[in-house]
Coordinates of C-alpha atoms and ligand atoms in Angstrom, one line a residue:
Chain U
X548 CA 176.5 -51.3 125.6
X549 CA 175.7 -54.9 125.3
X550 CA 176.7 -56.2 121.8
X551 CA 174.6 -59.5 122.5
X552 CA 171.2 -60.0 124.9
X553 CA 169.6 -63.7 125.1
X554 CA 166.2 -63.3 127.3
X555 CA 164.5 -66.7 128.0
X556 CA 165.6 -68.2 124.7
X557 CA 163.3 -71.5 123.8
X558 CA 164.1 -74.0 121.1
X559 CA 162.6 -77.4 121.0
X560 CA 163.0 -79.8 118.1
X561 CA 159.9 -82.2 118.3
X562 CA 159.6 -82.7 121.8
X563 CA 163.0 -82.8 122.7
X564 CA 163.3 -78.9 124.7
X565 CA 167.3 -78.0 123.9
X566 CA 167.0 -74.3 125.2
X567 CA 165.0 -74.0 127.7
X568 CA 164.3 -70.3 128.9
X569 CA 167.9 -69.4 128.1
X570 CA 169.6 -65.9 129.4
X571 CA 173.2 -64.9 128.2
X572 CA 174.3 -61.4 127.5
X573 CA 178.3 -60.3 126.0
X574 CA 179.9 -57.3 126.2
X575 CA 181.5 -55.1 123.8
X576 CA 185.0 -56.6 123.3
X577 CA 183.8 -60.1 125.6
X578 CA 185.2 -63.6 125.3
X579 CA 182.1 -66.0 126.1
X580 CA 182.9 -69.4 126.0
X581 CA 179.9 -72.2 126.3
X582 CA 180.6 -75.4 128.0
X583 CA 178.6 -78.1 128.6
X584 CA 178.0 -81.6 128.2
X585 CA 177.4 -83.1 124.7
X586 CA 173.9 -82.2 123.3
X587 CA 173.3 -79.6 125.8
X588 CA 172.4 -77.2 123.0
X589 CA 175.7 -75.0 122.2
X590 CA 175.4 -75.8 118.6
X591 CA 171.5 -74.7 119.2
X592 CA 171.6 -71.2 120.5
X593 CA 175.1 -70.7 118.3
X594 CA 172.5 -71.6 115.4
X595 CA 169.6 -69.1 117.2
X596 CA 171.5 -66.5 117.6
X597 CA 172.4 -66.4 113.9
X598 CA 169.1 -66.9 113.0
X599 CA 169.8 -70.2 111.1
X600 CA 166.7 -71.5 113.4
X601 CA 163.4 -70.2 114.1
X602 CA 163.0 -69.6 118.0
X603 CA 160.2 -71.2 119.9
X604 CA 160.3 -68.4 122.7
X605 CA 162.6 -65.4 123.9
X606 CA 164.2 -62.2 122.4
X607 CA 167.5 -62.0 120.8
X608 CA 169.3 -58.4 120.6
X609 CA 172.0 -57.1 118.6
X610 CA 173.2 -54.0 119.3
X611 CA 170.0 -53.2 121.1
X612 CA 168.1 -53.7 118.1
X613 CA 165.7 -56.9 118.3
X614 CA 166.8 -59.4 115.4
X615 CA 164.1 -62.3 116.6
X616 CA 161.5 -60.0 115.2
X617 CA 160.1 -61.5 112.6
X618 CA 160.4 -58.4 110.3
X619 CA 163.5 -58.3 110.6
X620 CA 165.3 -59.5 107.6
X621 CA 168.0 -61.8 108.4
X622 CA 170.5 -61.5 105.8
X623 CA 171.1 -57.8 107.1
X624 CA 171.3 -60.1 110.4
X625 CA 173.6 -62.0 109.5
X626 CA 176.1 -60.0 107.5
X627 CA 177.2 -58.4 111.1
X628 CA 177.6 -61.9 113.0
X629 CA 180.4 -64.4 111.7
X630 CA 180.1 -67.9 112.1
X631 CA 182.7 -70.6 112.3
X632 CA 181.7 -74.1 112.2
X633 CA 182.8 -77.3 113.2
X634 CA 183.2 -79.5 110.3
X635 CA 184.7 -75.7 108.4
X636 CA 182.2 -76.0 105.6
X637 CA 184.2 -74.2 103.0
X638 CA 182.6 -74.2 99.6
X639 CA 184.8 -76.9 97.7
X640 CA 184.2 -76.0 94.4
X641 CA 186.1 -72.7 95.0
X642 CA 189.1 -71.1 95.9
X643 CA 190.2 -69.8 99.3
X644 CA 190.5 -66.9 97.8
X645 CA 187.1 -66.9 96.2
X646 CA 185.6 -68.5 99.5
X647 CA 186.6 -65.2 101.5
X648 CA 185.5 -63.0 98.8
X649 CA 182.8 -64.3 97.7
X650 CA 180.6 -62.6 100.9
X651 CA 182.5 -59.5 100.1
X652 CA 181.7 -59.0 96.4
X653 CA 178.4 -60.5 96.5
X654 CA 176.1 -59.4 99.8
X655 CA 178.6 -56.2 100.3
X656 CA 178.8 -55.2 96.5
X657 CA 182.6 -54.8 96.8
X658 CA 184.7 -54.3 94.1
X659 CA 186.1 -57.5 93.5
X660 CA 189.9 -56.1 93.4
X661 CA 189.6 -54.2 96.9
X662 CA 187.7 -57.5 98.2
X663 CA 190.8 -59.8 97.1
X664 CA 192.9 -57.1 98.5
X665 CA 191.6 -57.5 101.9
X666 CA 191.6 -61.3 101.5
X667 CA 195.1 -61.8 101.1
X668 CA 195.7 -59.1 103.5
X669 CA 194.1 -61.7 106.1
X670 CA 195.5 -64.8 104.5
X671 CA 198.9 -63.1 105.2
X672 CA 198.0 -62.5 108.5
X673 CA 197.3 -66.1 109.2
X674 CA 200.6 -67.5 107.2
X675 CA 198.2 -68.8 104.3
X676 CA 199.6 -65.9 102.1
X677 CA 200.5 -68.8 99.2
X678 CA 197.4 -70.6 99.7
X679 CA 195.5 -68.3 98.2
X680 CA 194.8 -69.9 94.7
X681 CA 194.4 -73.7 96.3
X682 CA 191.3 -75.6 96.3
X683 CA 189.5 -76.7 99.9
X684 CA 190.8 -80.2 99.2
X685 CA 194.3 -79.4 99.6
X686 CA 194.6 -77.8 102.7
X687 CA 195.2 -79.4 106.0
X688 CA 192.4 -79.4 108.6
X689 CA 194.0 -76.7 111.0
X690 CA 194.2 -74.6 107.6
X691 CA 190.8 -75.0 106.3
X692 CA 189.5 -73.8 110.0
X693 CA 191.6 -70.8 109.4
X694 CA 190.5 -69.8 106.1
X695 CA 186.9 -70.7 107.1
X696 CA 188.1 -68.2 110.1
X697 CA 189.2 -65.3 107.5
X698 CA 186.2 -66.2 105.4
X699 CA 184.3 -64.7 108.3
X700 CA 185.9 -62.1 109.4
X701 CA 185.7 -60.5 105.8
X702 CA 182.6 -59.4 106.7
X703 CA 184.0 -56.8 109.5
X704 CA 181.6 -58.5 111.6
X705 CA 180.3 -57.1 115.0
X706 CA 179.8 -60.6 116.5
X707 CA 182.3 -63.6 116.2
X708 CA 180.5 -67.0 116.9
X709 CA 182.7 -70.2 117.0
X710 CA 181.3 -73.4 117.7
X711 CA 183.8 -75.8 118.3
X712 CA 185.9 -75.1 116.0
X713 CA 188.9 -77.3 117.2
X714 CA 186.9 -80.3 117.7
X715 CA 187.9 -81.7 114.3
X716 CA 191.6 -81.2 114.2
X717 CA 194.2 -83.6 114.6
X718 CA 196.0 -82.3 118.4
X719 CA 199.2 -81.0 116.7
X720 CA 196.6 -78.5 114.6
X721 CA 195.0 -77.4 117.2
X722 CA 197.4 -74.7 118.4
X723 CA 197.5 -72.5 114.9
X724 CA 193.6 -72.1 115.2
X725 CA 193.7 -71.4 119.1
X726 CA 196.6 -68.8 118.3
X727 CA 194.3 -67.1 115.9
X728 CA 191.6 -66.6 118.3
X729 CA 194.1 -65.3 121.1
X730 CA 195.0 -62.5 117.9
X731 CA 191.3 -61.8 117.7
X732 CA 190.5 -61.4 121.3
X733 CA 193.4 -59.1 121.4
X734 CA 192.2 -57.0 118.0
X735 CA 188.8 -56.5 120.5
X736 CA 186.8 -58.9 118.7
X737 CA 183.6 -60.0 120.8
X738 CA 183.4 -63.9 120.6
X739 CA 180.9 -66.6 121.9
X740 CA 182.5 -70.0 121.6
X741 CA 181.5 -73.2 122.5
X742 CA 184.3 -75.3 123.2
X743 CA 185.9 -78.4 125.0
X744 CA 189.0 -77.0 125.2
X745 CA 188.7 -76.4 129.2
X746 CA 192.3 -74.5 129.2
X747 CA 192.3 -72.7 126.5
X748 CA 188.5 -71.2 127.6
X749 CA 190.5 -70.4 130.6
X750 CA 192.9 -68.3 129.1
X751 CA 190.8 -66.7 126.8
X752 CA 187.8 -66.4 128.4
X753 CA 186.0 -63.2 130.0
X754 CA 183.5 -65.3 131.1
X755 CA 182.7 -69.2 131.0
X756 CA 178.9 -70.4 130.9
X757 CA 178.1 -73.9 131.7
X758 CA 174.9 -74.8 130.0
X759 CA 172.4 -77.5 131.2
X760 CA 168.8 -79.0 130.9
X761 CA 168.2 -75.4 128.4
X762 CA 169.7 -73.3 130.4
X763 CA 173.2 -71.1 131.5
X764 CA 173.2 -72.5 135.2
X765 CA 176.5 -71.5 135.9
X766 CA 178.5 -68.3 134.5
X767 CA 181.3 -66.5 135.8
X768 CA 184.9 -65.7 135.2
X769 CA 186.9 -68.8 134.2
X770 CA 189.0 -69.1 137.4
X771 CA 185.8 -69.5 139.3
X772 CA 183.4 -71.7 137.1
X773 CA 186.4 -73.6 136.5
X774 CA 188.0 -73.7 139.3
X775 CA 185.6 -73.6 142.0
X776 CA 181.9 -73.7 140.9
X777 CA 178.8 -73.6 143.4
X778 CA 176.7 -75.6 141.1
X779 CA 176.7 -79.2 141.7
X780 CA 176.2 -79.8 137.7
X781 CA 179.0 -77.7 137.0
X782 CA 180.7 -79.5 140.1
X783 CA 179.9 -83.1 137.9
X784 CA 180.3 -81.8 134.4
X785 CA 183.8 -80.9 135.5
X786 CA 184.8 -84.3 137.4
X787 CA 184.1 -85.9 134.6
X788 CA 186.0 -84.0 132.1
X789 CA 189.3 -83.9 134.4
X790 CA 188.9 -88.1 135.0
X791 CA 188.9 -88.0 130.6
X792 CA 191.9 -85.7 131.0
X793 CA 191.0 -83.1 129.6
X794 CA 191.3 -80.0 131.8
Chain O
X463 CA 216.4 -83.0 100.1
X464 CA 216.5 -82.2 97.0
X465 CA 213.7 -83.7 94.8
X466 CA 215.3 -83.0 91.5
X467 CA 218.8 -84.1 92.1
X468 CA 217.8 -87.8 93.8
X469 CA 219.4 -90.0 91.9
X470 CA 217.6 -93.7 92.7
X471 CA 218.4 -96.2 94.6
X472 CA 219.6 -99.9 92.7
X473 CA 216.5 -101.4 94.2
X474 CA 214.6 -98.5 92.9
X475 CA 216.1 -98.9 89.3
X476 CA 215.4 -102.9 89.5
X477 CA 211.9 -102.2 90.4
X478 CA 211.5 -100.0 87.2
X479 CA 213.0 -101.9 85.1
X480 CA 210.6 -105.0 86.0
X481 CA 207.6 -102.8 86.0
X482 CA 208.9 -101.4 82.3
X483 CA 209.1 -105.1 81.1
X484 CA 205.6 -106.0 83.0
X485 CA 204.2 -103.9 80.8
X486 CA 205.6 -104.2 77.6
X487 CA 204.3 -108.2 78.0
X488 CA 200.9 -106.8 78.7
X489 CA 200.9 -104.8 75.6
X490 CA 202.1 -107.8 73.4
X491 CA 199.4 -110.1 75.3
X492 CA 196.6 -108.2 74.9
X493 CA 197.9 -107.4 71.1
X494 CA 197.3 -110.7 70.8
X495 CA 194.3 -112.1 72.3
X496 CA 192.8 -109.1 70.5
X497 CA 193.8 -110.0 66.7
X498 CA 192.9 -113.8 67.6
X499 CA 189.5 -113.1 68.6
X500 CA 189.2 -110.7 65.6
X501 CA 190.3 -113.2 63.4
X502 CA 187.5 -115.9 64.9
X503 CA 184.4 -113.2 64.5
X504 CA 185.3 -112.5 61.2
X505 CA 185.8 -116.1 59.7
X506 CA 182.6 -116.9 62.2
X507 CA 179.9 -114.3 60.4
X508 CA 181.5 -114.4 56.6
X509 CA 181.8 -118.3 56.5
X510 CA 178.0 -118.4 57.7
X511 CA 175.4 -120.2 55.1
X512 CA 173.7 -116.9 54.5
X513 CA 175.9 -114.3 54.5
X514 CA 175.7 -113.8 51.2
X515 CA 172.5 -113.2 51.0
X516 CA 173.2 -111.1 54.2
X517 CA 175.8 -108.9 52.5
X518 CA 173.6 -108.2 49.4
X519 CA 170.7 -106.6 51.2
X520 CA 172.3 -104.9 54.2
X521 CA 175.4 -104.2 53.2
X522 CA 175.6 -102.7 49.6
X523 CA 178.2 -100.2 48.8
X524 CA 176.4 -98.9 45.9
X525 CA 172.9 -98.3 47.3
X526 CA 174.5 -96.9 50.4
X527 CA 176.1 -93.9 48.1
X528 CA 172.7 -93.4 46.8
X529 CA 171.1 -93.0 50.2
X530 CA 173.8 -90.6 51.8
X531 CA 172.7 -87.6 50.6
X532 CA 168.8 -88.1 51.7
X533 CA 170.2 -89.3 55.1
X534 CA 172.7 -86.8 55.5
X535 CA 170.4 -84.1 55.3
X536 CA 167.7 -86.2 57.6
X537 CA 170.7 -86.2 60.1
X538 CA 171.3 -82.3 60.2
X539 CA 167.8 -82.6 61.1
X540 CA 168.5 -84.8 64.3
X541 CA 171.4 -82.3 65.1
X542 CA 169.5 -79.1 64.9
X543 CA 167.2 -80.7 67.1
X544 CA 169.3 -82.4 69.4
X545 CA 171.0 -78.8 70.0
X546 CA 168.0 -77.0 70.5
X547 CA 165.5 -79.5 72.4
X548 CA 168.9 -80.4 75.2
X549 CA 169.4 -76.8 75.5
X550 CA 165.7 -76.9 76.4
X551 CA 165.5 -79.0 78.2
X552 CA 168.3 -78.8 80.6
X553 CA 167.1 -74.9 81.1
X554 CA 163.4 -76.2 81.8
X555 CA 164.8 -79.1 83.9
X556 CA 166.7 -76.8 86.0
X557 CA 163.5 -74.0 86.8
X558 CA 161.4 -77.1 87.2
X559 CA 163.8 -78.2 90.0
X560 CA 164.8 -74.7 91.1
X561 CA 160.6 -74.1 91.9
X562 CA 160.4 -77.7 93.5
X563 CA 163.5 -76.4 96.1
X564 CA 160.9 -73.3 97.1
X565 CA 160.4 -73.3 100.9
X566 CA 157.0 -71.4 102.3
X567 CA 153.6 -71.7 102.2
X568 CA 153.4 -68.5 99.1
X569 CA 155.0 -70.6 96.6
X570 CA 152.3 -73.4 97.4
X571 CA 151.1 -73.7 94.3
X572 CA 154.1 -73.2 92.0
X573 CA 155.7 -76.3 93.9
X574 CA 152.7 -78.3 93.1
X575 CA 152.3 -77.3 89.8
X576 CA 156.3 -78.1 88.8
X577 CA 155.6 -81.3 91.4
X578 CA 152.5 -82.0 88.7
X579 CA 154.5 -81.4 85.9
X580 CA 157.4 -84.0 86.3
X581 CA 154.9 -86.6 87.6
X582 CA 153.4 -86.0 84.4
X583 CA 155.6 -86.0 81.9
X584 CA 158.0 -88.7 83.4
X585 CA 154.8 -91.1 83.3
X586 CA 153.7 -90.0 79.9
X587 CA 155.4 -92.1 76.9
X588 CA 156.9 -89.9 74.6
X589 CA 154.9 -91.0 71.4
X590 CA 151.6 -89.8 73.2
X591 CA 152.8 -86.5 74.3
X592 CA 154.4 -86.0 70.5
X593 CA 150.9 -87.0 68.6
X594 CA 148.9 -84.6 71.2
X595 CA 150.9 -81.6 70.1
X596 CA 152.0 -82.2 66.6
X597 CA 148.4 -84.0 65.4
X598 CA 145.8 -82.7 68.1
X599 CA 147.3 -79.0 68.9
X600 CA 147.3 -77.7 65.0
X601 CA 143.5 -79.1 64.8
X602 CA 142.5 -76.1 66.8
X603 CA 143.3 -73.9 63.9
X604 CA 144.6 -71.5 65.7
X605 CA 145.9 -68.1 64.6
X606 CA 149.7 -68.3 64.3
X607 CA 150.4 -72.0 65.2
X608 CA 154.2 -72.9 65.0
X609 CA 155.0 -75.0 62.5
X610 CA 154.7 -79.4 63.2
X611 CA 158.7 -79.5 63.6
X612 CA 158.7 -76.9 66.6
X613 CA 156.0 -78.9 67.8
X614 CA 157.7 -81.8 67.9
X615 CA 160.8 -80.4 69.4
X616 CA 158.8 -78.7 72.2
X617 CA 156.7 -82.7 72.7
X618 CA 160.8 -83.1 73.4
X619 CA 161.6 -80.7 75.5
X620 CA 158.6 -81.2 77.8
X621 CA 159.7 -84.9 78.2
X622 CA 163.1 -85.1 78.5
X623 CA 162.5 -81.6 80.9
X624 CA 160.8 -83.9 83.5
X625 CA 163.8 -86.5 83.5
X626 CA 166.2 -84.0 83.5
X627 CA 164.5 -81.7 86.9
X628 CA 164.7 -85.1 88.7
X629 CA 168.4 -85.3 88.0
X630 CA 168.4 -81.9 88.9
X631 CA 166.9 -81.8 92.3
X632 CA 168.6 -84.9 92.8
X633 CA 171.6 -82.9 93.1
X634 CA 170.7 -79.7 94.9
X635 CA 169.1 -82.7 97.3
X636 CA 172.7 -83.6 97.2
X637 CA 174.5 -80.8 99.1
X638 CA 174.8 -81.1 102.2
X639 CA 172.8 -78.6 104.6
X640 CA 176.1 -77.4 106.2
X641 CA 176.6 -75.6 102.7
X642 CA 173.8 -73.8 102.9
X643 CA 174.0 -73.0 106.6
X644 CA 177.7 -71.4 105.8
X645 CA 176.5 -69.5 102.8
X646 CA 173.5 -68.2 104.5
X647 CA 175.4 -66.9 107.9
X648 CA 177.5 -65.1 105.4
X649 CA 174.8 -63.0 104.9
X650 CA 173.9 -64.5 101.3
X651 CA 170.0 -64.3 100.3
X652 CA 168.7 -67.8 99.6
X653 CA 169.0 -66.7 96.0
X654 CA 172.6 -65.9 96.0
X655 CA 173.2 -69.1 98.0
X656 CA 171.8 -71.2 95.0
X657 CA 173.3 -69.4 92.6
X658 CA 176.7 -69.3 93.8
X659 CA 177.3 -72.3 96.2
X660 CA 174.5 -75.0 95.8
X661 CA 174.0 -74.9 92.1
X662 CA 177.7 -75.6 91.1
X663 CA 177.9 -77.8 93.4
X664 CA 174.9 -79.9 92.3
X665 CA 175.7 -79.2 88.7
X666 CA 179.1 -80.9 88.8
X667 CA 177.7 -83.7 90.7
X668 CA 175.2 -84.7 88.3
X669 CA 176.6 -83.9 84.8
X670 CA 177.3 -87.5 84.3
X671 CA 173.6 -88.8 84.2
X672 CA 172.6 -85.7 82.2
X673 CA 175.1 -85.8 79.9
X674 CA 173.3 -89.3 79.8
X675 CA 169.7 -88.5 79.2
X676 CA 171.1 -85.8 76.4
X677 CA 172.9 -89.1 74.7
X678 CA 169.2 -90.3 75.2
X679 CA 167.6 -87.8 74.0
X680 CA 169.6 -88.1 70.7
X681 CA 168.4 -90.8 69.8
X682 CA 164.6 -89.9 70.5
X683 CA 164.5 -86.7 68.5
X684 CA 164.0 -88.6 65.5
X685 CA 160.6 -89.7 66.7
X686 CA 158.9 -86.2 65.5
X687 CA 159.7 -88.0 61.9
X688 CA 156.3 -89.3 63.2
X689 CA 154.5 -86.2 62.9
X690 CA 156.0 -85.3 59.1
X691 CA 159.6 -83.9 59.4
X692 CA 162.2 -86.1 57.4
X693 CA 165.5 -87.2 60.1
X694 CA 167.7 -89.4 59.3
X695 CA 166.2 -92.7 60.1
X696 CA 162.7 -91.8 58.5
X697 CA 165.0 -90.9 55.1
X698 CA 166.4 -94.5 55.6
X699 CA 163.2 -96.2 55.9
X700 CA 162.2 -94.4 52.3
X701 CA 164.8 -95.4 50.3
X702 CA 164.3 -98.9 51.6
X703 CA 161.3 -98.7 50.7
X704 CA 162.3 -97.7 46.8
X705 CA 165.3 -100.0 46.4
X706 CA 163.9 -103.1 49.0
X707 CA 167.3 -103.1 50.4
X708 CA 167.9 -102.1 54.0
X709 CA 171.3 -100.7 53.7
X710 CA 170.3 -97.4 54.2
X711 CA 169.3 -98.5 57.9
X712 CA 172.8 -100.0 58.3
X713 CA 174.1 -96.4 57.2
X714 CA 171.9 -94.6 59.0
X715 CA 173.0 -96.6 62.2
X716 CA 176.6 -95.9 61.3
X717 CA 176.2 -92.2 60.9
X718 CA 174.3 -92.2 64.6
X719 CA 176.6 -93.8 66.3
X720 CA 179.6 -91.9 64.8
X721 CA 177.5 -88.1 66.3
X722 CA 177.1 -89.9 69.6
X723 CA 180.8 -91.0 70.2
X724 CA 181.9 -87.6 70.8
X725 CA 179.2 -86.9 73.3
X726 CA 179.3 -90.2 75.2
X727 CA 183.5 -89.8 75.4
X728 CA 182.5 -87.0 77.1
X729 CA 180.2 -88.1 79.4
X730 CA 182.5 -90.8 80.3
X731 CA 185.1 -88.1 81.0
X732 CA 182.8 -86.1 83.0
X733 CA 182.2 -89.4 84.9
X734 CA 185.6 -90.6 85.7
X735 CA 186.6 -86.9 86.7
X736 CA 184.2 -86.6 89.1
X737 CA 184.6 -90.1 90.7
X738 CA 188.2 -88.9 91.0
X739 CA 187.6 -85.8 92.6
X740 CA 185.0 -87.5 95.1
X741 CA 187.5 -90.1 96.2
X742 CA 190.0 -87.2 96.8
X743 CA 192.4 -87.9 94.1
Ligands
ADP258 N1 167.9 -80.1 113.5 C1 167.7 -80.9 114.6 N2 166.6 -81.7 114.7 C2 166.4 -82.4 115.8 N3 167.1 -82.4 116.9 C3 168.2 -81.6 116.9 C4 168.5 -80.8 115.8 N4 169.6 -80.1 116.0 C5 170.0 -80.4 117.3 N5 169.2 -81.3 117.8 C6 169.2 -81.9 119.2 O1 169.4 -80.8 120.1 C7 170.2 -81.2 121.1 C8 171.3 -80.2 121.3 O2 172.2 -80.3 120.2 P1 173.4 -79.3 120.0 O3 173.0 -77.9 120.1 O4 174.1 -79.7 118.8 O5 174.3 -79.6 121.3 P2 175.9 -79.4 121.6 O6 176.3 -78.5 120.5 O7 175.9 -78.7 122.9 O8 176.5 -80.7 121.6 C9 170.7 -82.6 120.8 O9 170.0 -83.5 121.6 C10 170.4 -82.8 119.4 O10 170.2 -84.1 119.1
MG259 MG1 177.8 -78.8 119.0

């Protein structure tokens, strides 16, 4: 069974339409990732999808069950779909070890001992074992994207969305986040992640969508989106990225 | 390698050395420059025609023993008000802001009411809104009115509450929307989300300029003297009044400014911690 359905998805901010009739569904143990030009809306239906904003148009499913409904309540959503971000957005004024747990203890009425338990567990996973008692300030961009990683993945969730989340790391940091994923993908985690990181979507990628004017106008396994698309978008999108080097 | 073992280089030990001896002629200058200028203000205001005269009725040892005990006990007054009326306020500040925050068209009127409310109160001068509920509200002879002094302290707490929600929401305006978006896609209610990742946030930010408005507010407490209640600076004013000496102001001014230094070093601590932790330090 499908863990994720998209049918027509609409989102328009003003008069601006970002999604436009969007369709995307993901497997059970799939690796999607988004491409697409800047602004073509991978932050957008990233954001729809986890119900941070309000569709205009379109059904979203989860596990078959129909989360756009409005009586649905999304915290109970949301607790079953992690989110990394770009920028990380750890909570400063805590610790990484109160940042993972604080989802835990709070919407999953843990008890805080077997919460922290399972945080280091993952921060010894990811090689952040002593970092567990450090502030957000004094960790190194590739290391904040990993806690913010294990701060999601505390929830078990059923859904992993990533959105971009090497874009801010200096190159040489790059690789420790990319090697987490690769663990994930091979733990069976289902992913959607937008990216720029044309060889590494490659690799890791069950299937690559290349989203334009609102919609997935191109999808298919990497070798072929990427390596020989019908689409003349896709075609365009791609010339441009290998002329910036970047494929 | 070793951090604890380096033993410095001789540039490194002539660099110290200068730097020690930079600093011991700062010391010595400022030691100085400091006594001189001392020395000028005092020969300045006690070599002045009238300071005398001066010394006599603002400055008399004597009368000031006689006052202390009336002021004193006008000062626990300010205290005990002080304590109670920030507490107040700061908790009325921060619901007023909390209901402002309310997203949806159910809380409608509650935003417009606290919306109302700090419009209100931060336009109103305090004097007006203490003579409305210390003289106007006991005229209605009602059953079980509080006595003037709560009154008064509430006239307080309904003032400073409006400044305080506007530092308040200042702050939770302050965090930026990526917060929330990470708290809430952790599955946190909007509640929790204040609670535990906003609020703290915003609190730390913007306990400088409320620790501020509470070093305000200490000095305005002793306005519900108005209305009856003896603080410290109404006990002054009487015992000028009986010995035509305005010592007693002098003292009262002293005693004042000794209850607000520990509360303004604060603030200033609060302050230059938080500018150190924004610029990363
Ligand atoms: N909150 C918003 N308000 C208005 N416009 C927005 C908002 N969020 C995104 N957009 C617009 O939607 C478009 C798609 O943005 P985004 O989804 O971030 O693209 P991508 O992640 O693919 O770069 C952009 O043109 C952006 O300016
Ligand atoms: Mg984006």
């Amino acid at each position: 069974m499908d863990v994720l359905t998209c049918r027509g998805l609409r989102k328009e901010f003003g008069d601006h339409v970002v999604l436009d009739g969007l369709d995307l569904t993901v497997g059970e143990h799939q690796v999607v990732a988004l491409i697409g030009a800047s602004g073509s809306g991978k932050s957008t239906l990233l954001r729809c999808v986890n119900l941070l904003e309000d569709l205009d148009d379109g059904v979203i499913e989860l596990d078959g069950e129909d989360i756009s409904d409005p009586r649905v309540d999304p915290d109970r959503v949301r607790r079953r779909i992690g989110m990394v971000f770009q920028s990380y957005n750890l909570f400063p004024h805590l610790s990484v070890l109160e940042n993972i747990t604080l989802a835990p203890i709070r919407v999953h009425r843990r008890p805080r001992a077997e919460a922290e338990a399972q945080a280091r567990e993952l921060l010894d996973r990811m090689g952040l074992g002593e970092k567990a008692h450090a502030y957000p300030d004094r960790l190194s961009g590739g290391q904040q994207q990993r806690v913010a990683m294990a701060r999601a993945l505390a929830n078990s969730p059923r859904l992993m969305l990533l959105d971009e989340v090497t874009s801010a790391l200096d190159p040489e940091l790059v690789g420790e986040v990319l090697s987490m994923i690769r663990d994930l993908k091979a733990d069976g985690m289902t992913m959607v992640l937008a990216t720029h990181e044309m060889g590494f979507a490659r690799e890791v990628a069950d299937q690559v969508c290349f989203l334009d004017g609102g919609r997935v106008v191109e999808a298919g396994p990497p070798e072929q989106v990427l390596g020989d698309p019908t689409h003349p978008r896709t075609r365009q999108f791609l010339k441009r990225i290998i002329e910036a080097g970047r494929l | 390698m070793n951090v604890l073992h380096h033993i410095p280089s001789t540039a490194q030990q002539r660099r110290t050395a200068y730097r020690r001896r930079q600093t011991v002629r700062s010391v010595l200058v400022a030691a100085t420059s400091t006594a001189a200028l001392g020395t000028l203000l005092v020969l300045a205001v006690t070599g002045a025609p009238g300071w005398d005269r001066v010394r006599e009725s603002f400055l008399d040892p004597a009368i000031a023993r006689d006052a202390l005990p009336a002021v004193l006990s006008g000062l626990w007054l300010n205290v005990r008000l002080l304590v109670c009326c920030a507490a107040g306020a700061l908790l009325l500040g921060l619901v007023i802001a909390l209901l402002r925050t309310l997203r949806g068209p159910v809380f409608f009127p509650v935003r417009a009411l606290a919306a109302g409310y700090t419009y209100t109160f931060r336009g109103l001068p305090l004097i007006i809104v203490l003579y409305v509920l210390t003289l106007g509200v006991p005229g209605l002879r009602l059953q079980g009115m509080p006595p003037v002094l709560v009154l008064g302290g509430l006239a307080l707490v309904l003032t400073y509450g409006g400044y305080l929600a506007e530092v308040f929401r200042a702050g939770i305006e302050s965090i930026h929307p990526s917060q929330l978006a990470a708290a809430r896609s952790l599955g946190l209610t909007y509640r929790q989300t204040m609670r535990h990742v906003v609020l703290p946030q915003a609190v730390r930010r913007v306990a400088p300029p409320l620790l501020n408005d509470v070093v305000a507010l200490q000095k305005d407490v002793g306005l519900v003297s108005l209305a009856g209640p003896i603080d410290a600076v109404r006990a002054a004013q009487i015992a000028t009044a009986e010995t035509f000496n305005y010592t007693p102001y002098i003292l009262a001014g002293v005693l004042f400014v000794l209850l607000a230094i520990p509360l303004i070093a604060v603030t200033d601590w609060v302050t230059l911690r938080s500018a150190r932790r924004r610029s990363g330090g």
